[in-house]
């Protein structure tokens, strides 16, 4: 019998993406799996049930999850959803391994194998599975559009009969996947772009996109291509150099993150007070505490005429393409789990082993296991 792959409707408020987009159907079909979906699961993303040709539509979530071998999710499965799954079900999606301990314990209790998109290793072979990248790129793009829309200025230089308009100065802080896409988007809009990151390797990437790299003299390459947390002295040095750039910017996009840690605070209140009226900060790190001291997640704060926007779940606002890219990421991961039409988890495969959060009643991800064990003692 073909492996049954089920896609429930996302229930978290504000989540507009779906784990299966019609554009990815052909790719899933090639795997020889049977696709099942809860009725209306694609509506919020802009897809009608009729767009899902060949997919079996199921009325209730309980009926759907109760027969699934594999479940595809965007947001982590809730305890209620986990309770509806059969023992041994494999769930692919964001698992938020750094939080939601009771949910993770429930996954163990129910013997669910969960593969977490946050834990997919950042190696070249896994690039097509990397949802942090696909969704990060969307956030970077959209952050610039939010900044341009909220700014009382043009981004491009304009020469008109009513005079010449100088281009907006945009600063991007954090030049990872989201930051690089923000730079490219701001450049396409004609802004004058500068960017900064603690990883010096990003300087070349920033410059290749036509932006100026701000060198603060602080370098903080960490493990696995990520940044490490800065020392107090490094933070002070970084803040001093950056403050002048921030103060002179018309729009600042911040994307700085350290995996599993609260977002580094890079823009303090005093620096915001040096910015001109009408300046905009779009803080993509809002949900993990914000890169700016004044950011409030899900809100816009006006501080003396400077607008600080802290959007939540930005990829959801580009739901069609975000769902398409995310479904392809999931399909590429599922491809590694299916051999001769059957589920086969090869634990010698680094992508599968590293991505696994829970399996066989145990937490497989070291840091999450240590945190949960720490709670017991
Ligand atoms: P991220 O979202 O974890 O962080 C965003 C950026 O913030 C990073 O570039 C980081 O260096 C920067 N940052 C952290 N603290 C900072 C501070 N105090 N000041 C300024 N900047 C700060 O990063 P990401 O976009 O997910 O990418 C992380 C790394 O993974 C990069 O090296 C990227 O090239 C790599 N990557 C590899 C693959 C792959 O090979 N499969 C895919 C995607 C990304």
mmCIF file of C-alpha atoms and ligand atoms in Angstrom:
data_model
loop_
_atom_site.group_PDB
_atom_site.id
_atom_site.type_symbol
_atom_site.label_atom_id
_atom_site.label_comp_id
_atom_site.label_asym_id
_atom_site.label_seq_id
_atom_site.Cartn_x
_atom_site.Cartn_y
_atom_site.Cartn_z
ATOM 1 C CA UNK A 1 0.000 0.000 0.000
ATOM 2 C CA UNK A 2 1.178 3.487 -0.842
ATOM 3 C CA UNK A 3 2.472 5.666 1.996
ATOM 4 C CA UNK A 4 -0.358 7.968 3.158
ATOM 5 C CA UNK A 5 0.790 11.578 3.425
ATOM 6 C CA UNK A 6 -1.709 13.862 5.181
ATOM 7 C CA UNK A 7 -1.929 17.641 5.309
ATOM 8 C CA UNK A 8 -4.158 19.213 7.970
ATOM 9 C CA UNK A 9 -5.382 22.807 8.018
ATOM 10 C CA UNK A 10 -3.042 25.066 9.989
ATOM 11 C CA UNK A 11 -4.718 26.320 13.155
ATOM 12 C CA UNK A 12 -2.302 28.835 14.688
ATOM 13 C CA UNK A 13 -3.789 32.360 14.458
ATOM 14 C CA UNK A 14 -2.065 34.398 11.746
ATOM 15 C CA UNK A 15 -0.652 31.345 9.929
ATOM 16 C CA UNK A 16 -1.691 31.594 6.287
ATOM 17 C CA UNK A 17 0.690 29.061 4.765
ATOM 18 C CA UNK A 18 -0.137 25.442 3.980
ATOM 19 C CA UNK A 19 2.287 22.507 3.863
ATOM 20 C CA UNK A 20 1.119 21.397 0.415
ATOM 21 C CA UNK A 21 0.784 23.837 -2.481
ATOM 22 C CA UNK A 22 -0.729 22.744 -5.804
ATOM 23 C CA UNK A 23 2.532 23.658 -7.591
ATOM 24 C CA UNK A 24 4.344 20.880 -5.687
ATOM 25 C CA UNK A 25 1.775 18.145 -6.413
ATOM 26 C CA UNK A 26 3.617 16.649 -9.374
ATOM 27 C CA UNK A 27 6.801 16.321 -7.358
ATOM 28 C CA UNK A 28 4.937 14.483 -4.575
ATOM 29 C CA UNK A 29 3.166 12.252 -7.110
ATOM 30 C CA UNK A 30 6.532 11.131 -8.478
ATOM 31 C CA UNK A 31 7.289 9.694 -5.031
ATOM 32 C CA UNK A 32 4.319 7.349 -5.429
ATOM 33 C CA UNK A 33 2.679 8.451 -2.178
ATOM 34 C CA UNK A 34 -1.051 8.833 -1.586
ATOM 35 C CA UNK A 35 -1.929 12.434 -0.720
ATOM 36 C CA UNK A 36 -4.739 13.334 1.664
ATOM 37 C CA UNK A 37 -5.713 16.812 2.763
ATOM 38 C CA UNK A 38 -8.219 18.338 5.162
ATOM 39 C CA UNK A 39 -10.927 20.178 3.231
ATOM 40 C CA UNK A 40 -10.199 23.889 2.920
ATOM 41 C CA UNK A 41 -6.583 23.531 4.124
ATOM 42 C CA UNK A 42 -5.299 25.697 1.275
ATOM 43 C CA UNK A 43 -7.915 28.462 1.430
ATOM 44 C CA UNK A 44 -5.955 30.884 3.629
ATOM 45 C CA UNK A 45 -2.979 30.542 1.280
ATOM 46 C CA UNK A 46 -5.074 31.296 -1.803
ATOM 47 C CA UNK A 47 -5.701 27.713 -3.013
ATOM 48 C CA UNK A 48 -9.143 26.169 -3.560
ATOM 49 C CA UNK A 49 -9.830 22.493 -2.890
ATOM 50 C CA UNK A 50 -10.382 22.142 -6.656
ATOM 51 C CA UNK A 51 -6.724 23.103 -7.238
ATOM 52 C CA UNK A 52 -5.641 19.868 -5.546
ATOM 53 C CA UNK A 53 -6.296 17.370 -8.355
ATOM 54 C CA UNK A 54 -5.696 13.758 -7.311
ATOM 55 C CA UNK A 55 -5.619 14.587 -3.590
ATOM 56 C CA UNK A 56 -8.200 12.867 -1.356
ATOM 57 C CA UNK A 57 -10.092 15.501 0.621
ATOM 58 C CA UNK A 58 -11.093 14.573 4.157
ATOM 59 C CA UNK A 59 -13.666 16.460 6.263
ATOM 60 C CA UNK A 60 -12.334 16.149 9.773
ATOM 61 C CA UNK A 61 -8.832 16.528 11.095
ATOM 62 C CA UNK A 62 -9.294 13.514 13.362
ATOM 63 C CA UNK A 63 -10.242 11.248 10.474
ATOM 64 C CA UNK A 64 -7.313 12.583 8.441
ATOM 65 C CA UNK A 65 -4.586 12.265 11.069
ATOM 66 C CA UNK A 66 -5.870 8.904 12.277
ATOM 67 C CA UNK A 67 -4.943 7.239 8.983
ATOM 68 C CA UNK A 68 -1.704 9.071 8.145
ATOM 69 C CA UNK A 69 1.735 7.474 7.860
ATOM 70 C CA UNK A 70 3.308 10.900 7.321
ATOM 71 C CA UNK A 71 1.917 14.300 8.357
ATOM 72 C CA UNK A 72 3.103 17.536 6.742
ATOM 73 C CA UNK A 73 2.807 20.671 8.868
ATOM 74 C CA UNK A 74 3.857 24.296 8.818
ATOM 75 C CA UNK A 75 3.503 25.150 12.531
ATOM 76 C CA UNK A 76 4.462 22.571 15.182
ATOM 77 C CA UNK A 77 1.695 20.028 15.758
ATOM 78 C CA UNK A 78 -0.399 20.908 18.814
ATOM 79 C CA UNK A 79 -0.839 18.389 21.635
ATOM 80 C CA UNK A 80 -4.388 17.870 20.393
ATOM 81 C CA UNK A 81 -3.118 17.059 16.894
ATOM 82 C CA UNK A 82 -0.448 14.726 18.260
ATOM 83 C CA UNK A 83 -3.195 12.955 20.206
ATOM 84 C CA UNK A 84 -5.036 12.236 16.940
ATOM 85 C CA UNK A 85 -2.001 10.598 15.287
ATOM 86 C CA UNK A 86 -1.224 6.889 15.348
ATOM 87 C CA UNK A 87 1.893 5.688 17.134
ATOM 88 C CA UNK A 88 4.866 5.664 14.779
ATOM 89 C CA UNK A 89 3.555 8.437 12.523
ATOM 90 C CA UNK A 90 6.285 10.588 10.966
ATOM 91 C CA UNK A 91 5.670 14.362 11.156
ATOM 92 C CA UNK A 92 7.623 16.867 9.070
ATOM 93 C CA UNK A 93 7.439 20.600 9.780
ATOM 94 C CA UNK A 94 8.653 23.361 12.042
ATOM 95 C CA UNK A 95 8.922 21.849 15.520
ATOM 96 C CA UNK A 96 10.150 24.877 17.519
ATOM 97 C CA UNK A 97 12.631 22.661 19.415
ATOM 98 C CA UNK A 98 13.664 25.551 21.680
ATOM 99 C CA UNK A 99 10.224 25.865 23.299
ATOM 100 C CA UNK A 100 6.929 24.070 23.966
ATOM 101 C CA UNK A 101 8.286 21.356 26.254
ATOM 102 C CA UNK A 102 4.925 19.707 26.972
ATOM 103 C CA UNK A 103 4.308 19.409 23.218
ATOM 104 C CA UNK A 104 7.690 17.737 22.740
ATOM 105 C CA UNK A 105 6.988 15.346 25.638
ATOM 106 C CA UNK A 106 3.666 14.470 24.020
ATOM 107 C CA UNK A 107 5.472 13.620 20.750
ATOM 108 C CA UNK A 108 7.646 11.207 22.757
ATOM 109 C CA UNK A 109 4.762 9.725 24.687
ATOM 110 C CA UNK A 110 2.894 8.997 21.465
ATOM 111 C CA UNK A 111 6.040 7.527 19.813
ATOM 112 C CA UNK A 112 5.863 10.080 16.994
ATOM 113 C CA UNK A 113 8.916 10.537 14.783
ATOM 114 C CA UNK A 114 9.250 14.272 14.290
ATOM 115 C CA UNK A 115 11.670 15.858 11.831
ATOM 116 C CA UNK A 116 12.208 19.536 12.488
ATOM 117 C CA UNK A 117 12.798 21.990 9.645
ATOM 118 C CA UNK A 118 14.774 24.174 12.088
ATOM 119 C CA UNK A 119 17.277 21.334 12.604
ATOM 120 C CA UNK A 120 17.993 20.515 8.937
ATOM 121 C CA UNK A 121 21.797 20.817 8.662
ATOM 122 C CA UNK A 122 23.103 23.794 6.641
ATOM 123 C CA UNK A 123 25.102 21.603 4.236
ATOM 124 C CA UNK A 124 25.053 21.881 0.446
ATOM 125 C CA UNK A 125 23.195 18.569 -0.008
ATOM 126 C CA UNK A 126 20.358 19.844 2.176
ATOM 127 C CA UNK A 127 19.942 23.224 0.491
ATOM 128 C CA UNK A 128 16.752 22.160 -1.292
ATOM 129 C CA UNK A 129 15.279 21.120 2.077
ATOM 130 C CA UNK A 130 16.308 24.269 3.926
ATOM 131 C CA UNK A 131 13.083 26.016 4.948
ATOM 132 C CA UNK A 132 14.940 28.554 7.097
ATOM 133 C CA UNK A 133 16.497 29.757 3.836
ATOM 134 C CA UNK A 134 13.392 29.648 1.640
ATOM 135 C CA UNK A 135 11.253 31.430 4.225
ATOM 136 C CA UNK A 136 14.099 33.743 5.303
ATOM 137 C CA UNK A 137 14.474 35.010 1.757
ATOM 138 C CA UNK A 138 10.756 35.843 1.712
ATOM 139 C CA UNK A 139 11.065 37.770 4.983
ATOM 140 C CA UNK A 140 14.009 39.779 3.685
ATOM 141 C CA UNK A 141 12.138 40.729 0.524
ATOM 142 C CA UNK A 142 8.938 41.667 2.345
ATOM 143 C CA UNK A 143 10.724 43.658 5.068
ATOM 144 C CA UNK A 144 11.985 46.077 2.428
ATOM 145 C CA UNK A 145 8.514 46.456 0.946
ATOM 146 C CA UNK A 146 7.150 47.201 4.433
ATOM 147 C CA UNK A 147 9.884 49.794 4.970
ATOM 148 C CA UNK A 148 9.238 51.415 1.578
ATOM 149 C CA UNK A 149 5.500 51.493 2.203
ATOM 150 C CA UNK A 150 5.810 52.980 5.698
ATOM 151 C CA UNK A 151 8.530 55.476 4.718
ATOM 152 C CA UNK A 152 7.480 59.000 3.762
ATOM 153 C CA UNK A 153 10.294 58.999 1.182
ATOM 154 C CA UNK A 154 10.958 57.524 -2.258
ATOM 155 C CA UNK A 155 13.601 54.781 -2.253
ATOM 156 C CA UNK A 156 15.025 55.513 -5.754
ATOM 157 C CA UNK A 157 16.692 58.639 -7.021
ATOM 158 C CA UNK A 158 14.272 60.558 -9.232
ATOM 159 C CA UNK A 159 15.032 63.360 -11.617
ATOM 160 C CA UNK A 160 11.816 65.234 -12.271
ATOM 161 C CA UNK A 161 10.660 68.653 -13.420
ATOM 162 C CA UNK A 162 9.856 69.301 -9.767
ATOM 163 C CA UNK A 163 13.461 68.724 -8.789
ATOM 164 C CA UNK A 164 15.805 65.860 -8.071
ATOM 165 C CA UNK A 165 15.003 63.423 -5.297
ATOM 166 C CA UNK A 166 17.982 61.821 -3.609
ATOM 167 C CA UNK A 167 17.797 58.038 -2.997
ATOM 168 C CA UNK A 168 16.893 56.766 0.463
ATOM 169 C CA UNK A 169 19.715 55.431 2.595
ATOM 170 C CA UNK A 170 18.916 51.876 3.697
ATOM 171 C CA UNK A 171 20.976 49.945 6.240
ATOM 172 C CA UNK A 172 20.611 46.168 6.559
ATOM 173 C CA UNK A 173 21.916 44.631 9.804
ATOM 174 C CA UNK A 174 22.598 40.901 9.588
ATOM 175 C CA UNK A 175 23.565 39.648 6.129
ATOM 176 C CA UNK A 176 22.369 36.019 6.294
ATOM 177 C CA UNK A 177 19.723 34.691 3.947
ATOM 178 C CA UNK A 178 17.063 37.287 4.888
ATOM 179 C CA UNK A 179 19.554 40.160 4.971
ATOM 180 C CA UNK A 180 21.018 39.376 1.546
ATOM 181 C CA UNK A 181 17.535 39.229 0.021
ATOM 182 C CA UNK A 182 16.707 42.540 1.741
ATOM 183 C CA UNK A 183 19.827 44.106 0.235
ATOM 184 C CA UNK A 184 18.940 42.835 -3.249
ATOM 185 C CA UNK A 185 15.348 44.079 -2.941
ATOM 186 C CA UNK A 186 16.331 47.517 -1.634
ATOM 187 C CA UNK A 187 18.856 47.828 -4.472
ATOM 188 C CA UNK A 188 16.167 46.898 -7.022
ATOM 189 C CA UNK A 189 14.056 49.708 -5.591
ATOM 190 C CA UNK A 190 16.974 52.053 -6.183
ATOM 191 C CA UNK A 191 18.002 52.776 -2.578
ATOM 192 C CA UNK A 192 21.560 53.471 -1.492
ATOM 193 C CA UNK A 193 22.287 50.374 0.594
ATOM 194 C CA UNK A 194 24.828 49.586 3.324
ATOM 195 C CA UNK A 195 24.951 46.383 5.324
ATOM 196 C CA UNK A 196 26.662 44.923 8.330
ATOM 197 C CA UNK A 197 27.200 41.444 9.789
ATOM 198 C CA UNK A 198 29.516 40.045 12.468
ATOM 199 C CA UNK A 199 30.602 37.291 10.069
ATOM 200 C CA UNK A 200 33.322 38.864 7.954
ATOM 201 C CA UNK A 201 32.703 36.294 5.194
ATOM 202 C CA UNK A 202 29.533 38.218 4.351
ATOM 203 C CA UNK A 203 31.466 41.335 3.223
ATOM 204 C CA UNK A 204 32.078 39.879 -0.229
ATOM 205 C CA UNK A 205 28.442 38.776 -0.603
ATOM 206 C CA UNK A 206 27.198 42.221 0.451
ATOM 207 C CA UNK A 207 29.496 43.957 -2.013
ATOM 208 C CA UNK A 208 28.569 41.585 -4.849
ATOM 209 C CA UNK A 209 24.979 42.820 -4.452
ATOM 210 C CA UNK A 210 26.117 46.414 -4.919
ATOM 211 C CA UNK A 211 25.904 47.461 -1.264
ATOM 212 C CA UNK A 212 28.603 48.967 0.962
ATOM 213 C CA UNK A 213 29.876 46.772 3.810
ATOM 214 C CA UNK A 214 30.152 48.507 7.179
ATOM 215 C CA UNK A 215 33.236 47.301 9.002
ATOM 216 C CA UNK A 216 32.968 47.669 12.787
ATOM 217 C CA UNK A 217 36.128 45.658 13.434
ATOM 218 C CA UNK A 218 34.072 43.046 15.352
ATOM 219 C CA UNK A 219 34.231 39.502 13.959
ATOM 220 C CA UNK A 220 32.205 36.698 15.519
ATOM 221 C CA UNK A 221 32.113 33.613 13.335
ATOM 222 C CA UNK A 222 30.591 30.765 15.354
ATOM 223 C CA UNK A 223 29.913 27.092 14.647
ATOM 224 C CA UNK A 224 28.269 25.779 11.467
ATOM 225 C CA UNK A 225 28.489 29.099 9.615
ATOM 226 C CA UNK A 226 26.387 30.861 12.261
ATOM 227 C CA UNK A 227 27.362 33.846 14.393
ATOM 228 C CA UNK A 228 28.288 33.528 18.074
ATOM 229 C CA UNK A 229 27.103 35.844 20.821
ATOM 230 C CA UNK A 230 29.300 38.953 21.287
ATOM 231 C CA UNK A 231 31.206 39.793 24.459
ATOM 232 C CA UNK A 232 30.213 42.994 26.308
ATOM 233 C CA UNK A 233 33.301 44.754 24.931
ATOM 234 C CA UNK A 234 32.555 43.664 21.352
ATOM 235 C CA UNK A 235 28.957 44.820 21.719
ATOM 236 C CA UNK A 236 30.139 48.263 22.836
ATOM 237 C CA UNK A 237 32.569 48.576 19.936
ATOM 238 C CA UNK A 238 29.925 47.432 17.432
ATOM 239 C CA UNK A 239 27.329 49.838 18.830
ATOM 240 C CA UNK A 240 29.663 52.837 18.609
ATOM 241 C CA UNK A 241 30.438 52.378 14.912
ATOM 242 C CA UNK A 242 26.920 51.316 13.907
ATOM 243 C CA UNK A 243 25.182 54.173 15.740
ATOM 244 C CA UNK A 244 26.453 56.768 13.247
ATOM 245 C CA UNK A 245 25.255 54.679 10.280
ATOM 246 C CA UNK A 246 21.876 54.022 11.890
ATOM 247 C CA UNK A 247 21.395 57.701 12.741
ATOM 248 C CA UNK A 248 22.021 58.666 9.106
ATOM 249 C CA UNK A 249 19.685 56.000 7.628
ATOM 250 C CA UNK A 250 16.170 56.553 6.332
ATOM 251 C CA UNK A 251 15.308 52.863 6.703
ATOM 252 C CA UNK A 252 16.963 50.121 8.728
ATOM 253 C CA UNK A 253 16.162 46.434 8.257
ATOM 254 C CA UNK A 254 17.426 44.237 11.075
ATOM 255 C CA UNK A 255 17.726 40.458 10.680
ATOM 256 C CA UNK A 256 20.407 39.495 13.226
ATOM 257 C CA UNK A 257 19.880 36.141 14.923
ATOM 258 C CA UNK A 258 21.767 33.513 16.887
ATOM 259 C CA UNK A 259 20.130 30.064 16.708
ATOM 260 C CA UNK A 260 18.292 29.128 19.890
ATOM 261 C CA UNK A 261 19.125 32.421 21.633
ATOM 262 C CA UNK A 262 17.191 35.664 22.062
ATOM 263 C CA UNK A 263 17.948 38.136 19.255
ATOM 264 C CA UNK A 264 21.002 40.305 19.916
ATOM 265 C CA UNK A 265 20.082 43.879 20.916
ATOM 266 C CA UNK A 266 21.846 46.112 18.410
ATOM 267 C CA UNK A 267 19.862 49.384 18.336
ATOM 268 C CA UNK A 268 19.261 51.085 21.663
ATOM 269 C CA UNK A 269 16.806 53.869 22.463
ATOM 270 C CA UNK A 270 19.495 56.566 22.376
ATOM 271 C CA UNK A 271 20.425 55.587 18.808
ATOM 272 C CA UNK A 272 16.771 55.647 17.701
ATOM 273 C CA UNK A 273 16.596 59.176 19.157
ATOM 274 C CA UNK A 274 19.456 60.232 16.882
ATOM 275 C CA UNK A 275 17.503 59.168 13.750
ATOM 276 C CA UNK A 276 15.547 61.729 11.740
ATOM 277 C CA UNK A 277 11.754 61.983 11.859
ATOM 278 C CA UNK A 278 10.208 59.746 9.194
ATOM 279 C CA UNK A 279 12.899 57.080 9.520
ATOM 280 C CA UNK A 280 11.656 53.491 9.649
ATOM 281 C CA UNK A 281 13.104 50.412 11.346
ATOM 282 C CA UNK A 282 11.727 47.018 10.292
ATOM 283 C CA UNK A 283 12.850 44.476 12.865
ATOM 284 C CA UNK A 284 12.662 40.938 11.480
ATOM 285 C CA UNK A 285 13.914 39.590 14.808
ATOM 286 C CA UNK A 286 10.788 40.917 16.580
ATOM 287 C CA UNK A 287 9.498 37.463 17.473
ATOM 288 C CA UNK A 288 12.689 36.472 19.294
ATOM 289 C CA UNK A 289 12.927 39.701 21.293
ATOM 290 C CA UNK A 290 13.949 42.170 18.585
ATOM 291 C CA UNK A 291 17.240 43.710 17.471
ATOM 292 C CA UNK A 292 15.972 47.108 18.587
ATOM 293 C CA UNK A 293 15.306 47.941 22.219
ATOM 294 C CA UNK A 294 11.974 49.609 21.340
ATOM 295 C CA UNK A 295 10.545 46.829 19.133
ATOM 296 C CA UNK A 296 7.234 45.271 20.101
ATOM 297 C CA UNK A 297 6.350 42.051 18.265
ATOM 298 C CA UNK A 298 3.285 42.438 16.073
ATOM 299 C CA UNK A 299 3.132 46.221 16.604
ATOM 300 C CA UNK A 300 4.314 49.520 15.142
ATOM 301 C CA UNK A 301 5.860 51.873 17.666
ATOM 302 C CA UNK A 302 6.238 55.591 16.914
ATOM 303 C CA UNK A 303 9.143 57.000 18.906
ATOM 304 C CA UNK A 304 9.561 60.734 18.297
ATOM 305 C CA UNK A 305 8.600 60.306 14.648
ATOM 306 C CA UNK A 306 10.717 57.191 14.059
ATOM 307 C CA UNK A 307 8.570 54.168 13.234
ATOM 308 C CA UNK A 308 9.706 50.800 14.594
ATOM 309 C CA UNK A 309 7.834 47.943 12.925
ATOM 310 C CA UNK A 310 8.017 44.477 14.524
ATOM 311 C CA UNK A 311 6.212 42.144 12.098
ATOM 312 C CA UNK A 312 5.326 38.587 13.079
ATOM 313 C CA UNK A 313 5.335 35.600 10.724
ATOM 314 C CA UNK A 314 6.345 37.608 7.649
ATOM 315 C CA UNK A 315 6.461 34.618 5.225
ATOM 316 C CA UNK A 316 2.744 34.108 5.913
ATOM 317 C CA UNK A 317 2.036 37.466 4.270
ATOM 318 C CA UNK A 318 3.430 36.056 0.987
ATOM 319 C CA UNK A 319 1.406 32.881 1.507
ATOM 320 C CA UNK A 320 1.232 31.565 -2.065
ATOM 321 C CA UNK A 321 4.928 31.570 -2.827
ATOM 322 C CA UNK A 322 5.920 30.822 0.775
ATOM 323 C CA UNK A 323 3.702 27.696 0.665
ATOM 324 C CA UNK A 324 5.086 26.669 -2.722
ATOM 325 C CA UNK A 325 8.683 26.926 -1.575
ATOM 326 C CA UNK A 326 7.962 25.303 1.768
ATOM 327 C CA UNK A 327 6.081 22.360 0.176
ATOM 328 C CA UNK A 328 9.051 21.723 -2.101
ATOM 329 C CA UNK A 329 11.366 21.767 0.929
ATOM 330 C CA UNK A 330 9.114 19.162 2.581
ATOM 331 C CA UNK A 331 8.921 17.033 -0.558
ATOM 332 C CA UNK A 332 12.711 17.012 -0.875
ATOM 333 C CA UNK A 333 12.981 15.862 2.737
ATOM 334 C CA UNK A 334 10.301 13.207 2.229
ATOM 335 C CA UNK A 335 12.244 11.924 -0.795
ATOM 336 C CA UNK A 336 15.043 10.917 1.594
ATOM 337 C CA UNK A 337 12.559 8.926 3.705
ATOM 338 C CA UNK A 338 11.004 6.842 0.931
ATOM 339 C CA UNK A 339 12.663 3.844 -0.630
ATOM 340 C CA UNK A 340 10.888 1.563 -3.133
ATOM 341 C CA UNK A 341 7.572 3.210 -2.260
ATOM 342 C CA UNK A 342 7.938 2.520 1.485
ATOM 343 C CA UNK A 343 8.951 4.563 4.503
ATOM 344 C CA UNK A 344 12.560 3.875 5.384
ATOM 345 C CA UNK A 345 14.463 6.082 7.823
ATOM 346 C CA UNK A 346 18.175 5.718 7.262
ATOM 347 C CA UNK A 347 19.797 6.993 10.457
ATOM 348 C CA UNK A 348 23.213 6.995 8.771
ATOM 349 C CA UNK A 349 21.964 9.876 6.613
ATOM 350 C CA UNK A 350 23.146 13.083 8.331
ATOM 351 C CA UNK A 351 20.140 15.061 7.109
ATOM 352 C CA UNK A 352 17.677 12.624 8.702
ATOM 353 C CA UNK A 353 19.682 12.081 11.894
ATOM 354 C CA UNK A 354 20.329 15.800 12.511
ATOM 355 C CA UNK A 355 16.749 16.860 11.696
ATOM 356 C CA UNK A 356 15.157 14.356 14.045
ATOM 357 C CA UNK A 357 13.644 15.868 17.183
ATOM 358 C CA UNK A 358 11.845 12.783 18.550
ATOM 359 C CA UNK A 359 11.813 9.094 17.632
ATOM 360 C CA UNK A 360 10.842 5.894 19.422
ATOM 361 C CA UNK A 361 9.754 7.738 22.555
ATOM 362 C CA UNK A 362 13.045 9.643 22.913
ATOM 363 C CA UNK A 363 14.217 13.188 22.267
ATOM 364 C CA UNK A 364 17.011 12.781 19.713
ATOM 365 C CA UNK A 365 18.140 16.417 19.517
ATOM 366 C CA UNK A 366 20.895 16.816 22.139
ATOM 367 C CA UNK A 367 20.264 20.406 23.362
ATOM 368 C CA UNK A 368 16.489 19.801 23.624
ATOM 369 C CA UNK A 369 17.061 16.513 25.498
ATOM 370 C CA UNK A 370 19.429 18.228 27.942
ATOM 371 C CA UNK A 371 16.915 21.018 28.553
ATOM 372 C CA UNK A 372 14.074 18.570 29.230
ATOM 373 C CA UNK A 373 16.283 16.398 31.451
ATOM 374 C CA UNK A 374 17.403 19.503 33.340
ATOM 375 C CA UNK A 375 13.767 20.199 34.169
ATOM 376 C CA UNK A 376 13.351 16.786 35.796
ATOM 377 C CA UNK A 377 16.352 17.080 38.170
HETATM 378 P P1 LIG B 1 20.544 33.628 10.993
HETATM 379 O O1 LIG B 1 19.106 33.839 10.635
HETATM 380 O O2 LIG B 1 20.877 32.699 12.099
HETATM 381 O O3 LIG B 1 21.163 35.064 11.346
HETATM 382 C C1 LIG B 1 21.060 36.164 10.455
HETATM 383 C C2 LIG B 1 22.382 36.888 10.389
HETATM 384 O O4 LIG B 1 22.574 37.640 11.583
HETATM 385 C C3 LIG B 1 23.593 35.989 10.237
HETATM 386 O O5 LIG B 1 24.263 36.314 9.037
HETATM 387 C C4 LIG B 1 24.431 36.318 11.480
HETATM 388 O O6 LIG B 1 25.830 36.285 11.217
HETATM 389 C C5 LIG B 1 23.956 37.716 11.810
HETATM 390 N N1 LIG B 1 24.238 38.176 13.185
HETATM 391 C C6 LIG B 1 24.170 37.485 14.354
HETATM 392 N N2 LIG B 1 24.484 38.285 15.397
HETATM 393 C C7 LIG B 1 24.756 39.519 14.881
HETATM 394 C C8 LIG B 1 25.123 40.771 15.443
HETATM 395 N N3 LIG B 1 25.306 40.926 16.745
HETATM 396 N N4 LIG B 1 25.318 41.815 14.600
HETATM 397 C C9 LIG B 1 25.147 41.669 13.261
HETATM 398 N N5 LIG B 1 24.792 40.519 12.669
HETATM 399 C C10 LIG B 1 24.596 39.456 13.471
HETATM 400 O O7 LIG B 1 21.400 33.227 9.729
HETATM 401 P P2 LIG B 1 20.980 32.517 8.361
HETATM 402 O O8 LIG B 1 20.522 33.525 7.420
HETATM 403 O O9 LIG B 1 20.045 31.413 8.698
HETATM 404 O O10 LIG B 1 22.370 31.949 7.840
HETATM 405 C C11 LIG B 1 23.369 31.460 8.716
HETATM 406 C C12 LIG B 1 24.499 30.774 7.975
HETATM 407 O O11 LIG B 1 24.062 29.574 7.346
HETATM 408 C C13 LIG B 1 25.147 31.584 6.875
HETATM 409 O O12 LIG B 1 26.526 31.342 6.949
HETATM 410 C C14 LIG B 1 24.619 31.002 5.615
HETATM 411 O O13 LIG B 1 25.474 31.200 4.515
HETATM 412 C C15 LIG B 1 24.549 29.565 5.998
HETATM 413 N N6 LIG B 1 23.607 28.822 5.171
HETATM 414 C C16 LIG B 1 23.995 27.636 4.620
HETATM 415 C C17 LIG B 1 23.085 26.915 3.858
HETATM 416 C C18 LIG B 1 23.451 25.602 3.259
HETATM 417 O O14 LIG B 1 24.569 25.394 2.875
HETATM 418 N N7 LIG B 1 22.495 24.680 3.193
HETATM 419 C C19 LIG B 1 21.816 27.390 3.655
HETATM 420 C C20 LIG B 1 21.463 28.616 4.227
HETATM 421 C C21 LIG B 1 22.370 29.308 5.004
#
